[in-house]
Short mmCIF file of C-alpha atoms in Angstrom, two decimals:
data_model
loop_
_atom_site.label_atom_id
_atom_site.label_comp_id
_atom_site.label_asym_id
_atom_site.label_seq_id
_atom_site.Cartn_x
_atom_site.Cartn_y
_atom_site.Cartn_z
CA UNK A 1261 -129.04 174.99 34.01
CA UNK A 1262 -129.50 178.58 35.44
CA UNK A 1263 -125.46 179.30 34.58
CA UNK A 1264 -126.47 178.03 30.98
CA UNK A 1265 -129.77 180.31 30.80
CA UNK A 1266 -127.40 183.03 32.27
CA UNK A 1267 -124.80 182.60 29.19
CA UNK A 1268 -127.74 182.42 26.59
CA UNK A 1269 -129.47 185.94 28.14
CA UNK A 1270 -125.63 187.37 28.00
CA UNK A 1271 -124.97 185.98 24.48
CA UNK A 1272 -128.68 187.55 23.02
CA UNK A 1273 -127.49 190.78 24.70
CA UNK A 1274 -123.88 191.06 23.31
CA UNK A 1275 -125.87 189.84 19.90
CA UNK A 1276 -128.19 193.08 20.25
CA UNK A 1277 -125.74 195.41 21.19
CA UNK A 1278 -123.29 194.67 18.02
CA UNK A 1279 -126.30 194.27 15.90
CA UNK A 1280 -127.18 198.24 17.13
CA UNK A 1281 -124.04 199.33 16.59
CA UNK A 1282 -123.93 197.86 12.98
CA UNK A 1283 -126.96 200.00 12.43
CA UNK A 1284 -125.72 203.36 13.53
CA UNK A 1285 -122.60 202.64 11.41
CA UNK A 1286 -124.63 201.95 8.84
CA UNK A 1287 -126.24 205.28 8.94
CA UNK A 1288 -122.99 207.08 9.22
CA UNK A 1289 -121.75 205.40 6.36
CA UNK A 1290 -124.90 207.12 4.47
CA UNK A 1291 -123.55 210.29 5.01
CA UNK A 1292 -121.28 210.77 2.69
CA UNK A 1293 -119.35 208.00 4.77
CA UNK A 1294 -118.35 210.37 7.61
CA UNK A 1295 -117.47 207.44 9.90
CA UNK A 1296 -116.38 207.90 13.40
CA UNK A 1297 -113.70 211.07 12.89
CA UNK A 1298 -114.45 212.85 10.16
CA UNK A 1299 -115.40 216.31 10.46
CA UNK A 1300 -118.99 217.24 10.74
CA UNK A 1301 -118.00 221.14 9.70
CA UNK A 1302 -116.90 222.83 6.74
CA UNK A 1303 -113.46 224.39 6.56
CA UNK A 1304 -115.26 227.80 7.89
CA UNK A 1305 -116.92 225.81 11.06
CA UNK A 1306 -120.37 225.89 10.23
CA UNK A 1307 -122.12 222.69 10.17
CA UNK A 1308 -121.76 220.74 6.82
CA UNK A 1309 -124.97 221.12 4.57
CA UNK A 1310 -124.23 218.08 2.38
CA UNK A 1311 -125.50 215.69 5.58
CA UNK A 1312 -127.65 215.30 8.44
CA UNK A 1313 -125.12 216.76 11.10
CA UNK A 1314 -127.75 216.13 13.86
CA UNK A 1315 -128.13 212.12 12.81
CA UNK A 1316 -124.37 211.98 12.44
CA UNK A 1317 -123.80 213.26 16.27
CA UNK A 1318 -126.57 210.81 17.35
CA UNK A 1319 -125.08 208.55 15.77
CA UNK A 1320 -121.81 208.64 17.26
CA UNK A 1321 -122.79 209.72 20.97
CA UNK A 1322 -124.63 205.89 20.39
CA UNK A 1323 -122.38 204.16 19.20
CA UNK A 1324 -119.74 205.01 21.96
CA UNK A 1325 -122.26 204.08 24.24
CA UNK A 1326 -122.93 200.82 23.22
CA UNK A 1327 -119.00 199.97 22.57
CA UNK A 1328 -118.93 200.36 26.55
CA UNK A 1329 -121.75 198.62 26.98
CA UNK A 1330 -120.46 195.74 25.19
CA UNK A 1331 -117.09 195.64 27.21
CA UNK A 1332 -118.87 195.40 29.85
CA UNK A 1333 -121.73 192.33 29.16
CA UNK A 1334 -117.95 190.56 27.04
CA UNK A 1335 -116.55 190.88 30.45
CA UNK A 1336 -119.78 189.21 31.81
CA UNK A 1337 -120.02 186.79 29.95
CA UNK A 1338 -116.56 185.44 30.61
CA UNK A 1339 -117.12 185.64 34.18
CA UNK A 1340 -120.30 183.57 33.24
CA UNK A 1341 -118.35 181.26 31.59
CA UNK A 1342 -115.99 180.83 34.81
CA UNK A 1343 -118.88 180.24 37.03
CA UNK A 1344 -119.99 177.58 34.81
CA UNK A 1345 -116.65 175.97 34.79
CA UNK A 1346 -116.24 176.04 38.60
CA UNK A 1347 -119.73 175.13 39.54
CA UNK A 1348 -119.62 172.20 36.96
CA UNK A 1349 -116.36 171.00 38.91
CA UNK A 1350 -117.94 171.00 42.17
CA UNK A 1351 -120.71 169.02 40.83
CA UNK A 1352 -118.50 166.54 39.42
CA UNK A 1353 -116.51 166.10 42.81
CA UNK A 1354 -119.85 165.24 44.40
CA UNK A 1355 -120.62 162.44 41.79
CA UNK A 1356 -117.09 161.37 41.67
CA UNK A 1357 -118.61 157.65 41.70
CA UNK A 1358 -120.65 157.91 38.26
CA UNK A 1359 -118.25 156.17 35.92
CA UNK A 1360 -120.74 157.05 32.89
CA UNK A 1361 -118.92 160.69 33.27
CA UNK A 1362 -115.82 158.53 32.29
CA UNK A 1363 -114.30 157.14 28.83
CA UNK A 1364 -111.93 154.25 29.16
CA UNK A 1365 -109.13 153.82 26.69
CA UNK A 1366 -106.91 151.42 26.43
CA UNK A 1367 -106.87 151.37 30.33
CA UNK A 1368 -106.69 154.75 30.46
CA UNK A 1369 -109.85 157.31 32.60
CA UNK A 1370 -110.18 160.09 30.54
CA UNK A 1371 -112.52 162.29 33.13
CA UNK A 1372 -113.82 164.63 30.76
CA UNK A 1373 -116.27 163.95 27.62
CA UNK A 1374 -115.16 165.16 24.19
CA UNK A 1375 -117.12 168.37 23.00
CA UNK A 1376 -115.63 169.27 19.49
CA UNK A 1377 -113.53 167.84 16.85
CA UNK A 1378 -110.73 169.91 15.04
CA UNK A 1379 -110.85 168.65 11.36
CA UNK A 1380 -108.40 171.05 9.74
CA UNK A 1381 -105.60 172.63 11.12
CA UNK A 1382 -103.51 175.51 8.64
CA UNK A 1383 -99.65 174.79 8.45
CA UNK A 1384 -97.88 178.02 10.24
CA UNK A 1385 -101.54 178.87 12.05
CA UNK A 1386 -101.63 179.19 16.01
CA UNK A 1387 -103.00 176.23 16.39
CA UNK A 1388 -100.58 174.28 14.49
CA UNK A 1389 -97.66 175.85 16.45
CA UNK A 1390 -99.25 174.76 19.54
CA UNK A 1391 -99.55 171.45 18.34
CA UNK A 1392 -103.25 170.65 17.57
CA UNK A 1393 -103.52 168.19 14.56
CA UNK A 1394 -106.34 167.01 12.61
CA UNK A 1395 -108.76 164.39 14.46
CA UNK A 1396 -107.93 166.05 18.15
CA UNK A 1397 -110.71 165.61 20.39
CA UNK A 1398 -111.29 169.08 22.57
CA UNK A 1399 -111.50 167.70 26.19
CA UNK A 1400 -110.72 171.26 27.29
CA UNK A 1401 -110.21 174.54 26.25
CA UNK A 1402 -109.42 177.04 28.41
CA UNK A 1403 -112.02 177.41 30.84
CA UNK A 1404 -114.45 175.35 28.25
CA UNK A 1405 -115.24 171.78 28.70
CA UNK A 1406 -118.48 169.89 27.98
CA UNK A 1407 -119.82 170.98 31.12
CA UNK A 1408 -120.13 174.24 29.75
CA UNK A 1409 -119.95 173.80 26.10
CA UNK A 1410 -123.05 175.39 24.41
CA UNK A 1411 -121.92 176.24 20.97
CA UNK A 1412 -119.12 177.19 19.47
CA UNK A 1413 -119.69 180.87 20.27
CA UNK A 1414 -118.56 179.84 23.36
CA UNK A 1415 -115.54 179.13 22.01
CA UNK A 1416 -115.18 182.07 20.18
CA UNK A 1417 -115.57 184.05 23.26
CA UNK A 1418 -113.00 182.76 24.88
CA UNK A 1419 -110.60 183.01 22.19
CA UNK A 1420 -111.50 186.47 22.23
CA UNK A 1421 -110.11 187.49 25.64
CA UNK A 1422 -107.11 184.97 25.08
CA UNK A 1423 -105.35 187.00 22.49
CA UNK A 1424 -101.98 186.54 22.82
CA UNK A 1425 -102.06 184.78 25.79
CA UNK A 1426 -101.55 181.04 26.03
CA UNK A 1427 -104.39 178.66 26.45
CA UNK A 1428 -104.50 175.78 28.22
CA UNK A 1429 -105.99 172.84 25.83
CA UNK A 1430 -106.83 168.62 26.85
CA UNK A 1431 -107.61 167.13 23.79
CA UNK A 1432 -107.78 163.26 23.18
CA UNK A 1433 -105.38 161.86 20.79
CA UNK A 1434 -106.20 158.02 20.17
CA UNK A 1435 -106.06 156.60 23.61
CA UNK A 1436 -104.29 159.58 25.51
CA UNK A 1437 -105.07 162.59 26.79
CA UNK A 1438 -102.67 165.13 25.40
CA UNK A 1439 -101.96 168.41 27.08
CA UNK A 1440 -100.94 171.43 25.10
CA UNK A 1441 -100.33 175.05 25.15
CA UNK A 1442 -102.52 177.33 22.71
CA UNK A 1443 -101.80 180.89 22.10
CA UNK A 1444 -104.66 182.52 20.03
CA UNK A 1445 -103.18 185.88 17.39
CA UNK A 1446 -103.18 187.71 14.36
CA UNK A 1447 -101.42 185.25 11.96
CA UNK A 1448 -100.88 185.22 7.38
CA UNK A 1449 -104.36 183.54 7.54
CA UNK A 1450 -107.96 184.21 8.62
CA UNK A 1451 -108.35 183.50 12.68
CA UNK A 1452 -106.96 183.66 15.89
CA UNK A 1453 -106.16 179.95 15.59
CA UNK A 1454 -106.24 178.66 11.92
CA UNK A 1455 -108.02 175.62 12.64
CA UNK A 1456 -111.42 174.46 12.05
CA UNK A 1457 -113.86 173.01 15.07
CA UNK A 1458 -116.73 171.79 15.01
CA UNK A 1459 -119.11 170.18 17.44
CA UNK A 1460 -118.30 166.88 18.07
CA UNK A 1461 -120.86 163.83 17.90
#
């Protein structure tokens, strides 16, 4: 549970930090939209008198500080997410005997439990070309099984620093365990994978 209360503190952090950063956009998008790059003097180099140039600086000098500052807790909470994974295996090697931690199928042990359900998949999507269908059963995704499953954020964070790299995925198909490759990118459609998952009951 401390792993889990870890994630949650990281996840309310990384939460905070975007939410700040939001706001100083927000401001600099007051001022006459001057963004990130646009000039804050006229074509003479004196400050601009049509905006706050002092809020605008502040503004800015923030918000790059909080972009590294959410690098770093992202790259925290992945290693979270890792220690979750690992600890959750050692745990299960010590109560190897438990067969509730089991499903049987058809004859077949499926060792992990289910923790989402993927009930659309887009034609052309990721997700589709790795060879997810409708009515899969997420066993595991990348480092996520339901050991570690939370929410789907922690999902989301994974596919986040899996762009363009392949993904290991268990899902169960009927009465097998089917292994497939995912690789989560910028596709036609809205995503990295072009499927929809949801928790699964």
């Amino acid at each position: 549970m401390a792993a889990t209360r870890r994630y949650e503190e990281l996840s309310r952090k990384k939460n905070e930090i975007e939410s700040n950063i939001k706001e100083f956009m927000d401001l600099l998008q007051s001022q006459k939209g001057v963004g990130l790059n646009e000039p804050l003097v006229d074509s003479e180099g004196y400050p601009r008198s049509d905006i706050d140039v002092y809020s605008c600086r502040h503004a800015r000098h923030q918000i790059s500080c909080l972009q590294n500052d959410h690098l770093i807790v992202m790259k925290e909470i992945e290693e979270e997410l890792v220690r979750i994974h690992q600890a959750a295996r050692e745990l299960k090697s010590m109560e190897s005997d438990m067969d509730s931690a089991n499903i049987m199928r058809d004859g077949m042990e499926v060792d992990r439990i289910p923790f989402a359900l993927v009930d659309r998949v887009d034609s052309g999507s990721p997700a589709a070309e790795g060879g997810l269908i409708v009515g899969d059963q997420l066993i595991e995704f990348g480092s996520v099984t339901s050991d570690n499953f939370v929410n789907l954020q922690t999902i989301a964070t994974v596919l986040q620093h899996s762009k363009n790299k392949p993904l290991r995925a268990v899902v169960l198909r009927g009465d097998r365990a089917v292994h497939l490759n995912v690789t989560p990118s910028a596709w036609s459609g809205p995503g990295l994978l072009g499927c929809n998952i949801k928790p699964f009951k």
